[in-house]
Amino acid sequence: MISKGAGPIRAGKLRVAIFMTGGTIAKSYDPKTAQLYNFELMVKLLVDELRTDDLQLTFFDLMHKDSLEIGADERHYIVEQVGAAVRRYDAIIITHGTDKLPDTAQDLYDAIDSPAVPVIFTGSMVPYTIMGSDARQNMTEALLAIRLVPAGIYIVFHNRILTVPDIRKNHETMTFEGTSDGEN
């Protein structure tokens, strides 16, 4: 690791686990029902379109759920899986639906408040398959953040890196913010 200025820069090949849980980022359009569902590995397709030559990516398909369907049992399962992975990977990215993303991030923080690697939550407000989606931006920023932030738990969204805990979704601005002072 090279340190320049205020924070670390992780150079070289990194082993990265990407945990997919569903959410808006992963929704696909089903023409038979005219509905959006979580039934395909859209996050893997998205990442496969990016240049990730210096990353060894391992994808974990945990569930295909809208985050409104993610309850305590599902959050516990995510925390359990990520907890095991922090010992085997250089960084973790978790794609998650936006409504319950802060809850899962908080549960992970409560279980492992000081992971040995960066753990990044991200997602999107508009499905990857829809024109104008923020999915590519958020995933690209998450992949960059794993090189720039110290070990810890973060939400990376809309050109911002927010440190967990105390993050909420702002339904007016359709992004995330810190709960204590509006920023983190």
Short mmCIF file of C-alpha atoms in Angstrom, two decimals:
data_model
loop_
_atom_site.label_atom_id
_atom_site.label_comp_id
_atom_site.label_asym_id
_atom_site.label_seq_id
_atom_site.Cartn_x
_atom_site.Cartn_y
_atom_site.Cartn_z
CA MET A 1 0.00 0.00 0.00
CA ILE A 2 1.26 3.46 -0.93
CA SER A 3 0.31 6.37 1.25
CA LYS A 4 0.01 9.82 -0.34
CA GLY A 5 -1.47 12.77 1.43
CA ALA A 6 -4.51 12.09 3.56
CA GLY A 7 -5.24 8.45 2.80
CA PRO A 8 -4.06 5.10 1.49
CA ILE A 9 -3.80 4.19 -2.15
CA ARG A 10 -3.92 0.44 -2.72
CA ALA A 11 -1.88 -0.31 -5.84
CA GLY A 12 -1.53 -3.61 -7.65
CA LYS A 13 -3.86 -6.55 -8.01
CA LEU A 14 -6.65 -6.74 -5.43
CA ARG A 15 -8.89 -9.66 -4.55
CA VAL A 16 -12.42 -8.24 -4.39
CA ALA A 17 -15.62 -9.97 -3.32
CA ILE A 18 -18.83 -8.55 -4.78
CA PHE A 19 -21.96 -9.57 -2.90
CA MET A 20 -25.16 -9.16 -4.89
CA THR A 21 -28.43 -8.94 -2.97
CA GLY A 22 -30.81 -7.57 -5.61
CA GLY A 23 -32.27 -4.08 -5.33
CA THR A 24 -32.93 -1.51 -8.01
CA ILE A 25 -29.41 -1.79 -9.45
CA ALA A 26 -30.16 -5.41 -10.43
CA LYS A 27 -33.72 -5.08 -11.72
CA SER A 28 -34.53 -6.28 -15.22
CA TYR A 29 -37.62 -5.70 -17.29
CA ASP A 30 -39.81 -8.74 -17.88
CA PRO A 31 -41.76 -8.10 -21.11
CA LYS A 32 -44.21 -10.91 -20.34
CA THR A 33 -45.47 -9.16 -17.21
CA ALA A 34 -44.40 -5.57 -18.02
CA GLN A 35 -42.72 -5.43 -14.59
CA LEU A 36 -39.22 -4.89 -13.19
CA TYR A 37 -37.89 -7.82 -11.16
CA ASN A 38 -34.66 -9.07 -9.61
CA PHE A 39 -34.14 -12.22 -11.66
CA GLU A 40 -30.84 -11.76 -13.51
CA LEU A 41 -27.23 -11.09 -12.50
CA MET A 42 -27.28 -7.52 -13.81
CA VAL A 43 -24.48 -6.40 -11.47
CA LYS A 44 -22.12 -8.99 -12.93
CA LEU A 45 -23.06 -7.84 -16.45
CA LEU A 46 -22.44 -4.22 -15.45
CA VAL A 47 -19.02 -4.96 -13.91
CA ASP A 48 -18.03 -7.16 -16.86
CA GLU A 49 -18.38 -4.06 -19.10
CA LEU A 50 -15.80 -2.13 -17.03
CA ARG A 51 -11.99 -2.29 -17.20
CA THR A 52 -10.99 -4.24 -14.11
CA ASP A 53 -7.67 -5.69 -15.29
CA ASP A 54 -5.99 -5.34 -11.90
CA LEU A 55 -8.87 -6.78 -9.89
CA GLN A 56 -9.54 -10.44 -9.18
CA LEU A 57 -13.32 -10.35 -8.81
CA THR A 58 -15.40 -13.03 -7.12
CA PHE A 59 -19.19 -12.64 -7.32
CA PHE A 60 -21.54 -13.97 -4.65
CA ASP A 61 -25.22 -14.13 -5.61
CA LEU A 62 -26.80 -13.99 -2.15
CA MET A 63 -30.39 -13.13 -3.05
CA HIS A 64 -32.58 -11.42 -5.64
CA LYS A 65 -34.68 -9.13 -3.46
CA ASP A 66 -35.97 -5.63 -3.48
CA SER A 67 -34.59 -4.17 -0.26
CA LEU A 68 -38.12 -3.65 1.06
CA GLU A 69 -38.24 -7.46 1.18
CA ILE A 70 -35.01 -7.71 3.17
CA GLY A 71 -35.75 -8.27 6.83
CA ALA A 72 -33.70 -9.18 9.88
CA ASP A 73 -33.05 -12.76 8.70
CA GLU A 74 -31.74 -11.64 5.31
CA ARG A 75 -29.62 -8.89 6.89
CA HIS A 76 -28.17 -11.45 9.31
CA TYR A 77 -27.31 -13.72 6.37
CA ILE A 78 -25.58 -10.85 4.51
CA VAL A 79 -23.62 -9.89 7.64
CA GLU A 80 -22.60 -13.53 8.17
CA GLN A 81 -21.39 -13.94 4.57
CA VAL A 82 -19.48 -10.63 4.54
CA GLY A 83 -18.01 -11.37 7.97
CA ALA A 84 -16.47 -14.57 6.63
CA ALA A 85 -15.20 -12.85 3.47
CA VAL A 86 -13.30 -10.00 5.15
CA ARG A 87 -10.63 -12.54 6.11
CA ARG A 88 -10.17 -13.79 2.52
CA TYR A 89 -10.37 -10.67 0.33
CA ASP A 90 -8.64 -7.30 0.04
CA ALA A 91 -11.95 -5.46 -0.32
CA ILE A 92 -15.69 -6.12 -0.31
CA ILE A 93 -18.47 -4.48 -2.37
CA ILE A 94 -22.11 -5.13 -1.54
CA THR A 95 -24.81 -4.14 -4.02
CA HIS A 96 -28.07 -3.55 -2.22
CA GLY A 97 -31.45 -1.92 -2.67
CA THR A 98 -31.51 1.65 -1.41
CA ASP A 99 -34.45 1.63 0.99
CA LYS A 100 -32.95 -0.84 3.48
CA LEU A 101 -29.27 -0.35 2.57
CA PRO A 102 -28.60 1.82 5.68
CA ASP A 103 -30.15 -0.89 7.89
CA THR A 104 -27.90 -3.62 6.51
CA ALA A 105 -24.86 -1.34 6.68
CA GLN A 106 -25.68 -0.54 10.32
CA ASP A 107 -26.12 -4.24 11.16
CA LEU A 108 -22.74 -4.98 9.59
CA TYR A 109 -21.19 -2.12 11.54
CA ASP A 110 -22.72 -3.43 14.78
CA ALA A 111 -21.32 -6.90 14.07
CA ILE A 112 -17.90 -5.83 12.71
CA ASP A 113 -17.27 -2.15 13.41
CA SER A 114 -13.60 -2.39 12.41
CA PRO A 115 -13.17 -4.74 9.44
CA ALA A 116 -9.60 -5.27 8.24
CA VAL A 117 -10.51 -4.20 4.68
CA PRO A 118 -12.74 -1.60 3.00
CA VAL A 119 -16.37 -2.75 2.83
CA ILE A 120 -18.39 -0.67 0.36
CA PHE A 121 -22.18 -0.65 -0.02
CA THR A 122 -23.60 0.72 -3.27
CA GLY A 123 -26.66 0.43 -5.48
CA SER A 124 -28.72 2.71 -7.68
CA MET A 125 -31.90 4.73 -7.72
CA VAL A 126 -32.63 3.74 -11.34
CA PRO A 127 -32.18 0.15 -12.65
CA TYR A 128 -29.03 -0.51 -14.68
CA THR A 129 -31.19 -1.55 -17.63
CA ILE A 130 -33.00 1.82 -17.80
CA MET A 131 -31.65 4.85 -19.70
CA GLY A 132 -30.23 7.43 -17.29
CA SER A 133 -29.37 4.88 -14.60
CA ASP A 134 -26.86 5.85 -11.91
CA ALA A 135 -25.76 2.19 -11.58
CA ARG A 136 -22.58 2.44 -13.68
CA GLN A 137 -21.48 5.62 -11.90
CA ASN A 138 -22.03 4.16 -8.43
CA MET A 139 -20.32 0.85 -9.21
CA THR A 140 -17.35 2.61 -10.82
CA GLU A 141 -17.02 4.86 -7.78
CA ALA A 142 -17.24 1.85 -5.45
CA LEU A 143 -14.46 0.10 -7.38
CA LEU A 144 -12.30 3.21 -7.12
CA ALA A 145 -13.12 3.72 -3.44
CA ILE A 146 -11.70 0.30 -2.48
CA ARG A 147 -8.30 1.69 -3.48
CA LEU A 148 -8.65 5.02 -1.71
CA VAL A 149 -10.36 4.50 1.65
CA PRO A 150 -8.89 2.89 4.75
CA ALA A 151 -10.43 -0.26 6.19
CA GLY A 152 -13.97 0.43 7.37
CA ILE A 153 -17.60 0.35 6.27
CA TYR A 154 -18.86 2.88 3.71
CA ILE A 155 -21.75 3.77 1.46
CA VAL A 156 -20.53 5.01 -1.93
CA PHE A 157 -23.20 6.75 -3.95
CA HIS A 158 -23.48 9.73 -6.29
CA ASN A 159 -19.88 10.91 -6.05
CA ARG A 160 -19.83 10.63 -2.25
CA ILE A 161 -18.16 8.34 0.25
CA LEU A 162 -20.08 8.18 3.51
CA THR A 163 -18.69 6.44 6.57
CA VAL A 164 -21.06 4.08 8.41
CA PRO A 165 -22.71 4.38 10.96
CA ASP A 166 -25.46 6.99 10.99
CA ILE A 167 -26.37 7.17 7.30
CA ARG A 168 -29.88 7.55 5.89
CA LYS A 169 -31.54 7.70 2.52
CA ASN A 170 -32.88 11.18 1.76
CA HIS A 171 -36.09 10.50 -0.17
CA GLU A 172 -36.32 14.11 -1.33
CA THR A 173 -32.86 14.30 -2.94
CA MET A 174 -32.79 10.55 -3.74
CA THR A 175 -29.32 9.99 -2.33
CA PHE A 176 -27.66 9.22 1.02
CA GLU A 177 -26.46 11.52 3.78
CA GLY A 178 -25.18 11.43 7.33
CA THR A 179 -27.86 11.66 10.03
CA SER A 180 -25.98 13.84 12.53
CA ASP A 181 -25.27 16.96 10.51
CA GLY A 182 -26.63 16.28 7.03
CA GLU A 183 -23.20 15.12 5.87
CA ASN A 184 -20.72 12.49 6.91
#
